[in-house]
Every structure is written in C-alpha cells, then in structure tokens.
Amino acid sequence: MSPSTAPTAELATPAPARPARAARPNGQWAVDGKEPLNGNEKWKQEDGGLSVRERIETIYSRDGFDSITDDDLHGRFRWWGLYTQRKPGIDGGRTAQLEPHELEDRYFMLRVRIDGGGLTTEQLRVIAEISTEFGRDTADITDRQNIQLHWIEVEDVPEIWRRLEAVNLQTTEACGDVPRVVLGSPVAGIAKDELIDPTPIIDAITEKYIGIPELANLPRKFKTAVTGHPSQDVVHEINDIGLVALTHPDLGIGFDLWVAGGLSANPRLGERLGAFVTAEQAPDVWHGVVRIFRDYGYRRLRNKARLKFLLADWGPAKFRQILEDEYLGYKLPDGPPAPRPTSPGDHVGVHEQKDGNFYVGAAPYVGRVSGSTLAAVADLAESVGSERVRLTPHQKLLVLDVPPAEVAGVVTSLRALGLEAEPSNFRRSTIACTGIEYCKLAIVETKETAKVAIDTLEERLGDITRLKPITLHINGCPNSCARIQTADIGLKGQLVMNDDGEQEPGFQVHLGGGLANQDRTEAGMGRTVRGLKVTTANLPDYVERVVRRFESERAGEESFAEWAATADEEALL
C-alpha cells in the first residue's frame, strides 16, 4: 500500500463541554418570582389559610367532619390553631407507614394563642370551661406559652371562638406558615430586676400584624421571642427572631437582636446581628425580619424552608445589610451582647414583685393540667385578690399579685392541685411534647413516661444533696418540639432494640446541650453518642446511672453539660 493510500489515525474529537446546569430556583419570591413550586405553595396562593374560617363557620360546623375538603383539613385549618389528633390505638411503628387520613381521628387539637403568656383569671376560666364542655377536660401548657386542648369537634369550633374572642383571646395563626405566638417574659411588668417591660412591643406586633393577609403566607412557621428580664427567659436562641434586653453603654436600655434559630431535624442556633434595637424600633425591626423571610425564604422544599437555612447561606452581615437597606431604610447602631443570665428563667418558686406583692411559680407534670385544674387556679388567684396568671416557655404556671400574708396558703393550695412551687430538681427541669397520645407524628408516649421518670428519680436520687437541676427533655419524634438538642439529657423518640432483640418504644439520647443560663455562658447543642439508646421502660434506670456517674466524676462545681461534653463514651452508656 502506497503512502498516499495508507490509512491515517483519526484524532479523537473531544466531546462538547456540557453546559453548567442552571441552579434550580428555591422559590424565593424576591429572586425567582411567585410561581409556586410545590402543591403546598400552590394552594396557599390560590386560597390562603385565613379564608377557611368562613367555611368552618358556615359549612363544616353544620355538615360535620366528612364535609371538610383535604386542602382545608390538612392545610388551612392550621391557620386557626386546628390539627387533627391521632386516632387511638395506632402504635408508633406505623407512624411513618400510614397516610395522614389513616392516622387521624375525627377530633382536633386546638391551640389557644397566648402572646406573652399573660392571662386574666376571667380568660383562664373561659379556657377551663371550653376544656370541660368540649375537650373532655384536657389541657396542656405548651413550651410556647399556649394552652392546647384535645377532643375538639368541628361542630363546636364557632362557639369556642365566640367564647374566646369575648375575652380577647384567639386561635388565629396559632399554627401554619405564619407568625406564631410571640413568646414574652412571664414576669413582664412585675419583676424587681426587669430592665424593660416588653408588653407594649408584643401588643404592637400582635395587634398590627397577626391575622393580616400580608404575612399569612410565609415559607414556613416564624417564631418570635421578646424579653426584658435579665434571666433571658424566652429561649431566644432557638427562635426566628429574638429581642433580648440589655443596657447599651451609650444608648441606654434596648435590645440585642438575634435571628434564625430553630431545632427540629436540622438544628441551628440563632445568631446575633450585632445590632442594638430601641423599644420604639422593635416592632418595625420585627416586621422587617418577617418580611425578609416572606420574600427571600426558600419555598421549593419544605424541609429547607425555615429562616435558619437562609441565614446559613447569607451570614449575619448580609442579613443585617438587607434588613437595614431594603426593609428599614435606616442603619441600626452596633451593640454589645446581653450579659450572661444570673438567675433561672423558669421563675419557679416564690418571688417578690416590685410592688411588694409576690408571684408564685409552680410546676405541673410537664405541662399536663386539665380544665378543672385551670378553673381551680382561677378561683385560687381571685380568693387572694389576684386577677392575673402567666404561662412560661418551660411549661410552668405563675400566679401573680399574691399578698405577703397569702403566699404560704397559695403554695399549699397549688400543691393540692398538682402544681408544685417547691419541686424536686427533676419535676422542675423536665419538659415533654404531646407524644403519641394525640400527635400524628409521634412514635412514642411522652407525658406519662415523663411523670414516671420524675417520680422514680425523685425517690432514687434524693440522697444527692448538692445536685443542681438537670434538664430532661422528652420528645415523641425527631421534630424536637420539646427542644431535645438544648437539654442536659435530651430524648428523641424512636423504636429501639431491647435486650431480647425486639423493637419497643424508646429514645435516642443527646447529652450536654443547653441555652445560655446562670451556669452556662453560651448556648450549645447536645452530644450524640453513637448507639446510645434507651427503652422507655429503662429510662429511669439510665438517667439514674448517668447522673450518679456524673456525681462521682465531676470536678468541683462542674455542670452536667460540662462533664458530658468531655466524658468518655463508656461513662455515658
């Protein structure tokens, strides 16, 4: 073959470069426009959650549960504080296997929104009457300062609203993709050491912005906490916005601004923006932050739709710049952080008010009360001349304005009602979510589990005289309504293997978490030890064992959280 006809090697032609994949839109209204990217966003735009009230009053309460449409039942009802509760008898192993309509009962959990936690005795008595007449005498004080009722039928909801609104209470936006209840200091306006009363701020926010269409379609829920008390008693680090009182060296008393905290399955503590906010600016700043969430929050995926994900991408500096430039129209001055708390924020016990009267803070078992109990508390308060009660973000109840001569009697009478003003460490420091008794998301029971644990630990650990309160938070599922990542001992409900290799209800254990308090400078998440799980039946045994190990190894005044952070894994098992 001649050279002219010899075959030549073909050069490999490189494949054309693949164009970079365009980033998928996150559903940010201010960036991507308002086209809904999932079914939930679609129905919210077509017919917002606030609209369902008219249908409840005119159709569903007349025609009954079976007349409720799916979008209303599993969506818009939440805008008015209504969730279907769990059907009795469905074990936790089936929680993730069944559809909502298979899990739910024909009854509702109803949240009564109590911004700032303040109630008059008249309001408390109305809630109590609703509980006994319509809710089988159920009532729980939640860690959001709400009262939650159960066994509510849709036929009774209009009458319940009528009674609540007659005493200036509401269920508006107690749930849903909206600004939820505003946590406020339970001792606002009465504490001797209060820096500033935040009540006017809370009132301004709720009166102007709750129940308005402008803010009734957020990417997800939005949580608020405002306190003027140095104990920082509103768990601000895990709220979407927190305003914490402090004294600025040049500008006087105002608030340190925190944003974008949240727990659930992807926990993230809020962050300071380094900005100082005056009391007069506070409602405006709140409005700016919630509108940032509305306009820039991620809507495409609901599990990424909380404000904490936006802050993680932006960082505090950009968040503050957007807030000031696009929403406030003015710069906020820089400010220092609030000092470390010097006292417990649960307000349990007897405390003198600035007017010379006293308030008495008492602990039920993990928030579980009843309508009958609430009515008796109203009677007790009025019998000593008080007309005010407060709820706390720690599932506690306070009776205000008790004259000095009546304090001992109030403590004794509260004890007779199952409300302990001189509780054991574990009675004081344990909280629990609703659990499998009523919640469709739960895997395990929580309230009775907590009660058994408290009673058992009181008996077994009474010999440890120097033991400080150790927070024990019990949650029925991974969603952390009971704040498990910020507890000394946090328990996440799941099915676990027992010693016989069989599944039974139990918990994954988190250790050493906490928010800033008198024993802890900064908030921090708990430590998860691989394989550290405990059955419900063995829970008291485990807590006793780890607490005794702590007592034997602690160095001086070392706290449980400090010890748990560095202890050998063997010590924690």
GROMACS .gro file of C-alpha atoms in nm, residues 110-115 117-141 145-150 152 159-171 369-376 378 389 391 397:
model
   63
  110LEU     CA    1  -5.681   2.324   6.936
  111ARG     CA    2  -5.416   2.577   7.038
  112VAL     CA    3  -5.525   2.888   7.219
  113ARG     CA    4  -5.279   3.163   7.132
  114ILE     CA    5  -5.150   3.345   7.442
  115ASP     CA    6  -4.893   3.605   7.333
  117GLY     CA    7  -4.813   3.413   7.828
  118GLY     CA    8  -5.042   3.653   8.013
  119LEU     CA    9  -5.397   3.562   8.116
  120THR     CA   10  -5.658   3.722   8.334
  121THR     CA   11  -5.846   3.491   8.565
  122GLU     CA   12  -6.155   3.556   8.353
  123GLN     CA   13  -5.970   3.438   8.042
  124LEU     CA   14  -5.832   3.136   8.225
  125ARG     CA   15  -6.180   3.040   8.341
  126VAL     CA   16  -6.317   3.062   7.985
  127ILE     CA   17  -6.042   2.827   7.861
  128ALA     CA   18  -6.123   2.595   8.150
  129GLU     CA   19  -6.493   2.592   8.062
  130ILE     CA   20  -6.416   2.517   7.697
  131SER     CA   21  -6.195   2.229   7.811
  132THR     CA   22  -6.459   2.074   8.034
  133GLU     CA   23  -6.750   2.129   7.795
  134PHE     CA   24  -6.587   2.049   7.461
  135GLY     CA   25  -6.247   1.888   7.527
  136ARG     CA   26  -6.306   1.607   7.778
  137ASP     CA   27  -6.134   1.816   8.049
  138THR     CA   28  -5.796   1.809   7.868
  139ALA     CA   29  -5.542   2.091   7.872
  140ASP     CA   30  -5.168   2.115   7.825
  141ILE     CA   31  -4.945   2.415   7.890
  145GLN     CA   32  -4.691   2.961   7.622
  146ASN     CA   33  -5.004   2.830   7.451
  147ILE     CA   34  -5.273   2.614   7.604
  148GLN     CA   35  -5.358   2.314   7.389
  149LEU     CA   36  -5.692   2.138   7.413
  150HIS     CA   37  -5.793   1.799   7.273
  152ILE     CA   38  -6.246   1.919   6.990
  159GLU     CA   39  -6.893   2.855   6.969
  160ILE     CA   40  -6.541   2.808   7.108
  161TRP     CA   41  -6.421   3.105   6.902
  162ARG     CA   42  -6.714   3.314   7.022
  163ARG     CA   43  -6.628   3.247   7.385
  164LEU     CA   44  -6.255   3.307   7.341
  165GLU     CA   45  -6.297   3.628   7.146
  166ALA     CA   46  -6.544   3.761   7.401
  167VAL     CA   47  -6.250   3.779   7.644
  168ASN     CA   48  -5.990   3.893   7.386
  169LEU     CA   49  -5.834   3.554   7.320
  170GLN     CA   50  -5.784   3.394   6.980
  171THR     CA   51  -5.659   3.091   6.791
  369VAL     CA   52  -5.313   2.005   8.355
  370SER     CA   53  -5.691   1.997   8.291
  371GLY     CA   54  -5.980   2.234   8.254
  372SER     CA   55  -6.083   2.159   8.610
  373THR     CA   56  -5.735   2.245   8.735
  374LEU     CA   57  -5.728   2.572   8.542
  375ALA     CA   58  -6.067   2.672   8.683
  376ALA     CA   59  -5.942   2.596   9.034
  378ALA     CA   60  -5.855   3.100   8.866
  389VAL     CA   61  -5.183   3.432   8.577
  391LEU     CA   62  -4.762   3.076   8.148
  397LEU     CA   63  -4.767   2.847   8.559
   0.00000   0.00000   0.00000
